Coordinates of C-alpha atoms in Angstrom, one line a residue:
M101 CA -16.2 -7.0 17.4
L102 CA -17.2 -10.2 16.2
D103 CA -20.5 -11.3 14.7
H104 CA -21.4 -14.7 13.5
G105 CA -24.9 -14.2 12.4
Q106 CA -26.3 -15.9 9.1
A107 CA -28.1 -13.9 6.5
P108 CA -30.9 -15.4 4.3
P109 CA -30.1 -16.1 0.8
V110 CA -29.9 -13.0 -1.8
S111 CA -29.9 -13.1 -5.3
T112 CA -26.9 -12.7 -7.3
E113 CA -28.0 -11.1 -10.4
P114 CA -26.6 -7.6 -11.2
R115 CA -28.8 -4.9 -9.9
R116 CA -30.2 -2.9 -13.2
A117 CA -29.3 0.8 -12.5
A118 CA -31.2 3.8 -13.8
H119 CA -27.9 4.8 -15.5
P120 CA -24.8 2.6 -16.8
L121 CA -22.4 4.5 -14.2
L122 CA -24.7 3.4 -11.3
R123 CA -24.8 -0.4 -12.0
R124 CA -23.8 -2.1 -8.9
K125 CA -22.3 -5.7 -8.6
P126 CA -23.9 -7.8 -6.0
V127 CA -21.7 -8.9 -2.9
E128 CA -22.6 -12.5 -3.5
Q129 CA -21.5 -12.6 -6.9
L130 CA -18.1 -11.0 -6.2
V131 CA -17.7 -13.9 -3.7
A132 CA -18.7 -16.4 -6.0
E133 CA -16.5 -15.2 -8.6
G134 CA -13.4 -15.2 -6.1
G135 CA -10.3 -16.8 -7.2
Q136 CA -11.7 -17.2 -11.2
G137 CA -9.5 -16.1 -14.1
E138 CA -8.8 -16.5 -17.4
G139 CA -7.7 -20.4 -18.0
G140 CA -7.1 -21.0 -14.4
S141 CA -7.8 -19.9 -10.8
L142 CA -5.7 -18.3 -7.7
R143 CA -5.1 -20.7 -4.9
R144 CA -6.2 -20.5 -1.3
S145 CA -3.1 -21.4 0.6
L146 CA -2.4 -18.0 2.6
T147 CA -2.5 -18.4 6.5
M148 CA -3.8 -15.4 9.0
W149 CA 0.2 -15.1 9.9
Q150 CA 1.2 -15.3 6.1
L151 CA -1.6 -12.2 5.4
T152 CA -0.3 -10.5 8.4
M153 CA 3.2 -10.5 6.9
I154 CA 2.1 -9.4 3.6
S155 CA 0.6 -6.1 5.0
I156 CA 3.6 -5.5 7.6
G157 CA 6.0 -6.2 4.3
A158 CA 3.7 -3.7 1.9
T159 CA 4.0 -1.2 5.2
L160 CA 7.2 -1.3 7.1
G161 CA 10.1 0.1 5.0
T162 CA 10.5 3.2 3.1
G163 CA 8.8 5.2 5.7
I164 CA 11.0 4.7 8.4
F165 CA 14.1 3.8 6.4
V166 CA 13.9 6.7 3.7
V167 CA 10.9 8.8 4.2
L168 CA 11.6 10.0 7.5
G169 CA 14.7 12.4 6.3
T170 CA 11.8 14.1 4.3
A171 CA 9.4 14.4 7.4
A172 CA 12.1 15.5 10.0
P173 CA 13.0 18.7 8.4
K174 CA 9.4 19.5 8.2
A175 CA 8.1 18.9 11.6
G176 CA 11.4 18.9 13.7
P177 CA 11.5 16.7 16.6
A178 CA 7.8 16.6 16.8
V179 CA 8.0 14.0 13.7
T180 CA 7.0 11.5 16.1
I181 CA 3.6 13.0 16.7
S182 CA 3.2 13.3 12.7
F183 CA 3.8 9.5 13.0
I184 CA 1.0 9.4 15.5
I185 CA -1.5 11.5 13.5
A186 CA -0.6 9.8 10.3
G187 CA -1.3 6.2 12.2
L188 CA -4.3 7.6 13.5
T189 CA -5.6 8.7 10.0
A190 CA -4.7 5.2 8.8
L191 CA -6.5 3.8 11.6
F192 CA -10.1 4.9 10.9
S193 CA -9.6 3.7 7.3
A194 CA -8.2 0.5 8.8
L195 CA -11.3 -0.4 10.5
S196 CA -13.4 0.2 7.8
Y197 CA -11.3 -2.2 5.4
A198 CA -11.1 -4.8 8.4
E199 CA -15.1 -4.5 8.1
L200 CA -15.2 -5.1 4.7
A201 CA -12.5 -7.6 4.3
G202 CA -14.4 -9.8 6.4
S203 CA -17.6 -9.1 4.5
V204 CA -16.5 -9.1 1.1
P205 CA -13.1 -11.5 0.8
V206 CA -12.2 -10.6 -2.7
S207 CA -8.8 -9.5 -4.7
G208 CA -10.2 -6.1 -5.8
S209 CA -10.1 -4.5 -2.2
S210 CA -11.7 -1.1 -1.9
Y211 CA -12.5 -1.1 -5.8
S212 CA -14.8 -4.3 -5.3
Y213 CA -16.2 -2.5 -2.2
S214 CA -17.2 0.4 -4.3
Y215 CA -18.5 -1.8 -6.8
A216 CA -20.9 -3.4 -4.3
T217 CA -22.0 -0.2 -2.9
M218 CA -21.6 2.9 -5.2
G219 CA -21.9 1.8 -8.6
E220 CA -19.3 0.9 -11.7
F221 CA -18.2 4.6 -12.2
I222 CA -17.1 5.3 -8.5
A223 CA -15.5 1.6 -8.8
W224 CA -13.3 2.4 -11.5
I225 CA -12.4 6.0 -9.9
C226 CA -11.4 4.0 -6.9
G227 CA -9.7 1.4 -8.8
W228 CA -8.0 3.8 -10.8
C229 CA -6.7 5.5 -7.9
L230 CA -5.8 2.2 -6.5
V231 CA -3.4 1.8 -9.5
L232 CA -1.7 5.1 -8.7
E233 CA -1.6 4.1 -5.0
Y234 CA 0.4 0.4 -5.7
A235 CA 2.3 1.2 -9.1
V236 CA 3.6 4.5 -8.3
S237 CA 4.5 3.2 -4.4
V238 CA 6.6 0.1 -6.0
A239 CA 8.4 3.0 -8.0
A240 CA 8.9 5.0 -4.8
V241 CA 10.1 2.6 -2.8
A242 CA 12.3 1.2 -5.1
V243 CA 14.0 4.5 -5.6
G244 CA 15.0 4.6 -1.9
W245 CA 16.3 0.8 -1.8
G246 CA 19.4 2.4 -4.0
Q247 CA 20.5 4.6 -1.5
Y248 CA 20.8 2.2 1.3
L249 CA 22.5 -0.6 -1.5
N250 CA 25.3 2.1 -1.8
E251 CA 25.3 2.3 1.9
L252 CA 26.1 -1.4 2.1
L253 CA 28.2 -1.7 -0.8
D254 CA 30.4 1.3 0.7
G255 CA 30.6 -0.2 4.0
T256 CA 31.5 -3.5 2.7
I257 CA 33.9 -3.2 -0.2
G258 CA 34.5 0.5 -0.1
Y259 CA 32.5 1.1 -3.7
T260 CA 29.4 2.9 -4.6
L261 CA 27.4 3.3 -7.8
P262 CA 27.9 6.5 -9.8
E263 CA 25.6 8.9 -9.7
T264 CA 24.7 8.7 -13.1
L265 CA 23.4 5.1 -12.6
S266 CA 21.9 5.4 -8.6
N267 CA 19.7 8.5 -9.3
P268 CA 16.8 9.2 -11.5
L269 CA 16.6 12.2 -14.0
G270 CA 15.9 15.3 -11.9
D271 CA 18.1 13.9 -9.1
G272 CA 21.6 14.3 -10.6
G273 CA 21.4 10.9 -12.5
W274 CA 20.3 9.2 -15.4
I275 CA 18.8 6.5 -14.6
N276 CA 18.2 4.6 -11.2
L277 CA 19.6 1.2 -11.8
P278 CA 19.4 -0.4 -8.2
A279 CA 15.4 0.7 -8.5
L280 CA 14.9 -1.2 -11.8
V281 CA 17.0 -4.3 -10.4
V282 CA 14.8 -4.6 -7.2
V283 CA 11.4 -4.7 -9.1
L284 CA 12.7 -7.3 -11.6
L285 CA 13.7 -9.4 -8.8
A286 CA 10.0 -9.3 -6.9
M287 CA 8.7 -9.9 -10.3
V288 CA 10.5 -13.4 -10.6
F289 CA 9.6 -14.2 -7.2
L290 CA 6.0 -13.2 -7.5
M291 CA 5.8 -15.5 -10.6
R292 CA 6.3 -18.5 -8.6
G293 CA 2.9 -18.2 -7.1
A294 CA 1.4 -16.7 -4.0
K295 CA 2.4 -19.7 -1.3
E296 CA 5.9 -19.2 -2.4
S297 CA 6.0 -15.9 -2.7
A298 CA 4.5 -15.6 1.1
R299 CA 7.7 -17.6 2.5
I300 CA 9.8 -15.5 1.1
N301 CA 8.1 -12.3 2.1
S302 CA 7.9 -13.8 5.6
I303 CA 11.6 -14.3 6.1
M304 CA 12.2 -10.6 4.9
V305 CA 9.8 -9.1 7.4
A306 CA 11.5 -10.8 10.2
V307 CA 14.7 -9.7 9.1
K308 CA 13.8 -5.9 9.0
I309 CA 11.8 -6.1 12.0
V310 CA 14.8 -7.0 13.9
T311 CA 17.1 -4.6 12.1
L312 CA 14.6 -2.0 13.6
L313 CA 14.6 -3.3 17.2
L314 CA 18.5 -3.2 16.9
F315 CA 18.6 0.3 15.5
I316 CA 16.3 1.3 18.8
G317 CA 18.5 -0.6 21.2
I318 CA 21.9 1.1 19.9
G319 CA 20.3 4.5 18.7
F320 CA 18.9 4.9 22.4
M321 CA 22.5 5.1 24.0
G322 CA 23.2 8.4 21.9
I323 CA 19.8 10.1 22.6
K324 CA 20.7 13.8 23.5
A325 CA 17.8 15.9 25.6
G326 CA 19.0 19.1 23.6
N327 CA 17.6 17.5 20.4
Y328 CA 14.0 17.6 21.1
A329 CA 14.0 21.4 22.0
P330 CA 12.3 23.3 20.6
L331 CA 9.8 20.1 19.9
A332 CA 7.7 21.9 17.2
P333 CA 10.2 24.5 15.5
L334 CA 7.7 24.8 12.5
G335 CA 4.6 24.8 14.8
I336 CA 1.3 22.7 14.0
T337 CA 2.1 23.5 10.3
G338 CA 5.1 21.7 10.2
I339 CA 3.6 18.6 12.1
S340 CA 0.5 18.7 9.7
A341 CA 2.9 18.7 6.7
G342 CA 5.4 15.9 8.0
A343 CA 2.2 13.7 8.8
A344 CA 0.7 13.9 5.2
T345 CA 4.1 13.2 4.0
L346 CA 4.6 10.3 6.2
F347 CA 1.1 8.9 5.6
F348 CA 2.9 7.2 2.8
S349 CA 4.4 5.1 5.6
Y350 CA 1.3 3.4 6.6
I351 CA 0.3 2.5 2.8
G352 CA 0.3 -1.4 2.6
F353 CA -1.8 -2.3 5.5
D354 CA -4.6 -2.7 3.4
A355 CA -2.5 -5.2 1.1
A356 CA -4.1 -8.2 3.1
S357 CA -7.4 -7.3 1.4
T358 CA -6.0 -7.8 -1.9
A359 CA -5.2 -11.5 -1.1
G360 CA -8.7 -12.3 -0.4
E361 CA -8.9 -14.8 -2.8
E362 CA -5.9 -16.5 -1.8
A363 CA -6.5 -16.9 1.8
K364 CA -7.3 -20.0 3.3
N365 CA -10.2 -18.5 5.8
P366 CA -10.4 -14.8 4.5
K367 CA -13.7 -13.9 6.5
R368 CA -11.9 -14.5 9.8
D369 CA -8.1 -13.8 8.8
L370 CA -8.4 -10.8 6.7
P371 CA -9.8 -8.1 9.7
R372 CA -7.1 -9.9 11.9
A373 CA -4.3 -9.4 9.5
I374 CA -5.0 -5.8 8.6
M375 CA -5.2 -4.8 12.5
L376 CA -2.5 -6.4 13.7
S377 CA 0.0 -5.4 11.0
L378 CA -1.5 -1.5 11.4
G379 CA -0.6 -1.9 15.3
I380 CA 2.9 -3.7 14.9
V381 CA 4.2 -1.1 12.2
T382 CA 2.7 1.8 14.2
V383 CA 4.5 1.2 17.4
L384 CA 7.7 0.5 15.5
Y385 CA 7.5 3.9 13.5
V386 CA 6.8 5.9 16.8
L387 CA 10.0 4.2 18.5
V388 CA 12.2 4.5 15.8
A389 CA 11.1 8.2 14.9
F390 CA 11.9 9.1 18.8
V391 CA 15.0 7.7 19.1
A392 CA 16.2 8.9 15.6
V393 CA 15.2 12.8 16.2
G394 CA 16.9 12.2 19.8
A395 CA 20.2 10.9 18.3
M396 CA 20.7 13.3 15.5
P397 CA 19.7 17.0 15.2
W398 CA 16.3 17.4 13.0
K399 CA 17.9 19.8 10.5
D400 CA 20.8 17.0 9.7
F401 CA 18.1 15.1 8.3
E402 CA 17.6 17.3 5.5
G403 CA 18.7 15.4 2.0
T404 CA 19.4 12.4 3.8
E405 CA 17.9 9.2 2.9
A406 CA 20.0 6.8 4.8
A407 CA 19.6 8.8 7.9
L408 CA 19.1 5.5 10.1
A409 CA 22.7 4.0 9.0
Q410 CA 24.2 7.1 9.8
I411 CA 22.8 7.4 13.3
M412 CA 24.1 3.8 14.1
T413 CA 27.3 4.6 12.8
D414 CA 27.7 7.8 14.9
V415 CA 26.2 6.6 18.1
S416 CA 28.7 3.3 18.2
G417 CA 31.7 4.7 16.6
H418 CA 32.0 1.9 14.5
S419 CA 30.8 1.7 10.8
F420 CA 30.1 -2.2 11.0
W421 CA 26.7 -1.3 12.7
G422 CA 25.9 1.3 9.9
V423 CA 26.6 -1.6 7.5
V424 CA 24.3 -3.9 9.4
L425 CA 21.4 -1.5 9.4
A426 CA 22.0 -0.6 5.4
A427 CA 22.0 -4.4 5.1
G428 CA 18.5 -4.7 6.9
A429 CA 17.4 -1.9 5.4
V430 CA 18.1 -3.2 1.7
V431 CA 16.3 -6.4 2.9
A432 CA 13.3 -4.3 4.2
I433 CA 12.9 -2.0 1.6
A434 CA 13.0 -4.9 -1.0
S435 CA 10.0 -6.7 1.0
V436 CA 7.7 -3.8 0.4
V437 CA 8.6 -3.6 -3.5
F438 CA 7.6 -7.3 -3.1
A439 CA 4.6 -7.1 -1.4
V440 CA 3.2 -3.9 -2.6
L441 CA 3.8 -5.4 -6.4
Y442 CA 1.8 -8.4 -5.2
G443 CA -1.2 -5.9 -4.2
Q444 CA -0.9 -3.9 -7.7
T445 CA -1.6 -7.1 -9.6
R446 CA -4.4 -8.7 -7.8
I447 CA -6.1 -5.2 -8.0
L448 CA -5.9 -5.4 -11.7
F449 CA -7.0 -9.1 -11.7
A450 CA -10.3 -8.3 -10.3
M451 CA -10.4 -5.0 -12.7
S452 CA -9.6 -7.3 -15.7
R453 CA -12.2 -10.1 -14.3
D454 CA -14.9 -7.2 -14.5
G455 CA -14.0 -6.3 -18.0
L456 CA -12.6 -3.0 -16.9
V457 CA -9.3 -3.4 -18.1
P458 CA -7.9 -5.9 -21.0
K459 CA -8.3 -9.6 -20.1
V460 CA -4.7 -10.3 -20.2
F461 CA -4.4 -9.4 -16.4
A462 CA -6.9 -12.0 -15.4
K463 CA -4.9 -14.5 -17.1
V464 CA -3.8 -17.3 -14.5
D465 CA -0.9 -19.7 -15.2
E466 CA -2.3 -23.2 -14.2
K467 CA 0.9 -24.6 -13.0
T468 CA 1.9 -21.9 -10.6
G469 CA -1.8 -20.5 -9.9
A470 CA -0.4 -17.0 -10.4
P471 CA -1.2 -14.2 -12.9
R472 CA 2.2 -14.5 -14.7
A473 CA 1.3 -12.0 -17.8
N474 CA -0.2 -9.5 -15.0
V475 CA 3.1 -9.4 -13.1
V476 CA 5.7 -9.0 -16.0
I477 CA 3.3 -6.1 -17.2
V478 CA 3.0 -4.4 -14.2
S479 CA 7.0 -5.1 -13.4
L480 CA 8.1 -3.6 -16.3
F481 CA 5.7 -0.6 -15.8
C482 CA 6.8 0.0 -12.1
G483 CA 10.6 -0.7 -13.1
V484 CA 10.6 2.2 -15.9
L485 CA 9.2 4.4 -13.5
A486 CA 11.2 3.9 -10.7
S487 CA 14.1 4.4 -12.9
F488 CA 13.6 8.0 -13.9
I489 CA 11.1 9.5 -11.5
P490 CA 12.7 11.1 -8.1
L491 CA 11.4 9.6 -4.6
G492 CA 9.5 12.7 -3.6
K493 CA 7.3 13.3 -6.2
L494 CA 6.3 9.6 -6.4
A495 CA 5.5 9.6 -2.5
D496 CA 3.2 12.4 -2.6
A497 CA 1.5 11.2 -5.6
T498 CA 1.0 8.0 -4.1
S499 CA -0.4 9.5 -0.6
I500 CA -3.1 11.5 -2.8
G501 CA -4.2 8.5 -4.4
T502 CA -4.5 6.4 -1.3
L503 CA -6.1 9.0 0.6
F504 CA -8.9 9.1 -2.2
A505 CA -9.3 5.6 -2.1
F506 CA -9.4 5.1 1.8
G507 CA -12.1 8.0 1.9
L508 CA -14.2 5.5 -0.7
V509 CA -14.0 2.7 1.8
N510 CA -15.1 4.6 4.6
V511 CA -18.0 5.7 2.5
A512 CA -18.6 2.1 1.3
V513 CA -18.7 0.9 4.9
V514 CA -21.7 3.2 5.9
I515 CA -23.6 2.4 2.5
L516 CA -23.3 -1.4 2.7
R517 CA -24.6 -1.1 6.6
R518 CA -27.7 0.6 5.3
T519 CA -28.5 -1.3 2.3
R520 CA -27.4 -4.8 3.7
P521 CA -27.8 -4.9 7.4
E522 CA -28.6 -8.7 7.5
M523 CA -25.2 -9.5 5.7
P524 CA -23.0 -11.5 7.9
R525 CA -19.8 -9.7 9.2
T526 CA -17.0 -11.1 11.1
F527 CA -15.8 -7.9 12.2
K528 CA -17.6 -4.5 12.6
V529 CA -16.2 -1.0 12.9
A530 CA -16.7 0.4 16.5
L531 CA -18.6 3.6 17.1
F532 CA -20.5 3.2 13.7
P533 CA -21.1 5.5 12.0
V534 CA -18.8 8.0 13.8
T535 CA -15.6 6.3 13.0
P536 CA -16.0 6.2 9.2
I537 CA -17.1 9.7 9.1
L538 CA -14.0 10.6 11.0
G539 CA -12.3 8.5 8.5
V540 CA -13.7 10.6 5.6
V541 CA -12.7 13.8 7.4
A542 CA -8.9 12.8 8.0
C543 CA -8.5 11.5 4.4
G544 CA -9.9 14.8 3.2
Y545 CA -8.0 16.7 5.5
M546 CA -4.5 15.2 4.7
M547 CA -5.2 15.7 1.1
S548 CA -5.7 19.1 1.4
T549 CA -2.3 19.7 2.9
L550 CA -0.6 18.5 -0.3
D551 CA 1.0 21.1 -2.6
T552 CA -0.5 22.3 -6.0
A553 CA 1.9 20.2 -7.9
T554 CA 0.7 16.8 -6.5
W555 CA -2.9 17.9 -7.1
F556 CA -2.0 18.4 -10.8
V557 CA -0.7 15.2 -11.2
F558 CA -3.6 13.7 -9.5
G559 CA -6.1 15.6 -11.6
G560 CA -4.1 14.1 -14.8
W561 CA -4.3 10.8 -13.9
M562 CA -7.7 11.1 -13.1
A563 CA -8.4 12.7 -16.5
A564 CA -6.3 9.8 -18.2
G565 CA -8.6 7.4 -16.2
L566 CA -11.8 8.7 -17.2
V567 CA -10.8 8.8 -20.8
F568 CA -9.9 5.1 -20.9
Y569 CA -13.1 4.2 -18.8
F570 CA -15.7 6.1 -21.4
L571 CA -13.5 4.5 -24.0
Y572 CA -12.8 1.0 -23.1
G573 CA -14.0 0.1 -19.7
M574 CA -17.6 1.4 -19.5
R575 CA -18.8 -0.7 -22.9
R576 CA -16.5 -3.8 -22.1
S577 CA -17.3 -4.3 -18.4
T578 CA -19.3 -7.8 -17.5
L579 CA -22.2 -6.1 -16.3
A580 CA -22.6 -4.2 -19.7
T581 CA -22.4 -7.2 -21.7
A582 CA -24.8 -9.1 -19.5
E583 CA -27.5 -6.2 -19.9
K584 CA -27.3 -6.6 -23.8

């Protein structure tokens, strides 16, 4: 829904709160600071199409190529329904993201939205969750990349990397070397700047969409009606567990919002890119899942992280198509690493500019317009994480951090509608306030389905974040220094 009303001028002075934890940063100040870094500025060069490709690039990949093998044994043939439920959960939050991205077009995404509506402490918690979401997501995706790389190597030259070099600790190996390599490759491309990076990303996204359409066409010929019965062998519990795991597959549609300071026309293009990317991804996920469980018994997905390549080979009777699928998956998953790593660096860029994390993350290279030091630090961290931590644990940890951040975005929409009704909005959430409330409820429910170990990891991560905030961020934030 479009709304082009104009608002009267509003002061950009920070709102002085009764308590430092509640101090808020005005929307106008957030927007005015857009693109400004240490020693340089980000460049506005991204079109609506490129923003959409960033979101698709960050979303479409591991969820369907790898995590399907984890979710199908939980939900059975009803894994298609799990994808729909996870997609609807993402939709509620996507609508809220679209409204806020059009109103507050900055790199901080939900972190910045929280800063403007709920105060610095909640913003820090949200930002810390985003670090978990993006950084761990990069690592989790990179882990799955190695599985398809082995499929590709086996089908082309008859060689696969030994388990000691292709699996992390706890999964029968010493180090996942391919995971480290793909993160470092993404790092090299991102250091060239947003415009050049977006071009590379668009090419990779096109390749993976074509690959999935090819799978749907070939896999459809292998569907057996008996594979859909019973539809939900583990009942609603299995469907819900599958949906919670598959929510990881939708992480990334918000990546366009992290490009708010590098978009040519962010108020118009960001909402469109977010909604368009989610729609394209959901349709592809549901179609691929339907064909996959129809072509291969759901129990056979257990322990398989390259299921689609196996299905292509089995249905066609020729290893060639499995190799083609594996090649497409290698490109697809690499593009997820690339796009999500981009989002992580921009989140930290915004937090650094606000003084909540060290200034090195906001330092911009004048020649490329990229935060190069930020890219290197984040890439090395994610690369080490991907090298030694198993995929399943990473995926669940990513989901819980994302769900928490998405819940805050829905709350932020409600607060900003109440406190700043006059503010121009190029997109408005339909059925307000029902939709954002449903978004909060859905995120809470999905979080409740995650296992105890994931909650312990989340609790430990949040405890570490609180220690960092009280010892560093609270005293060094730009709002805190402005009050002195």
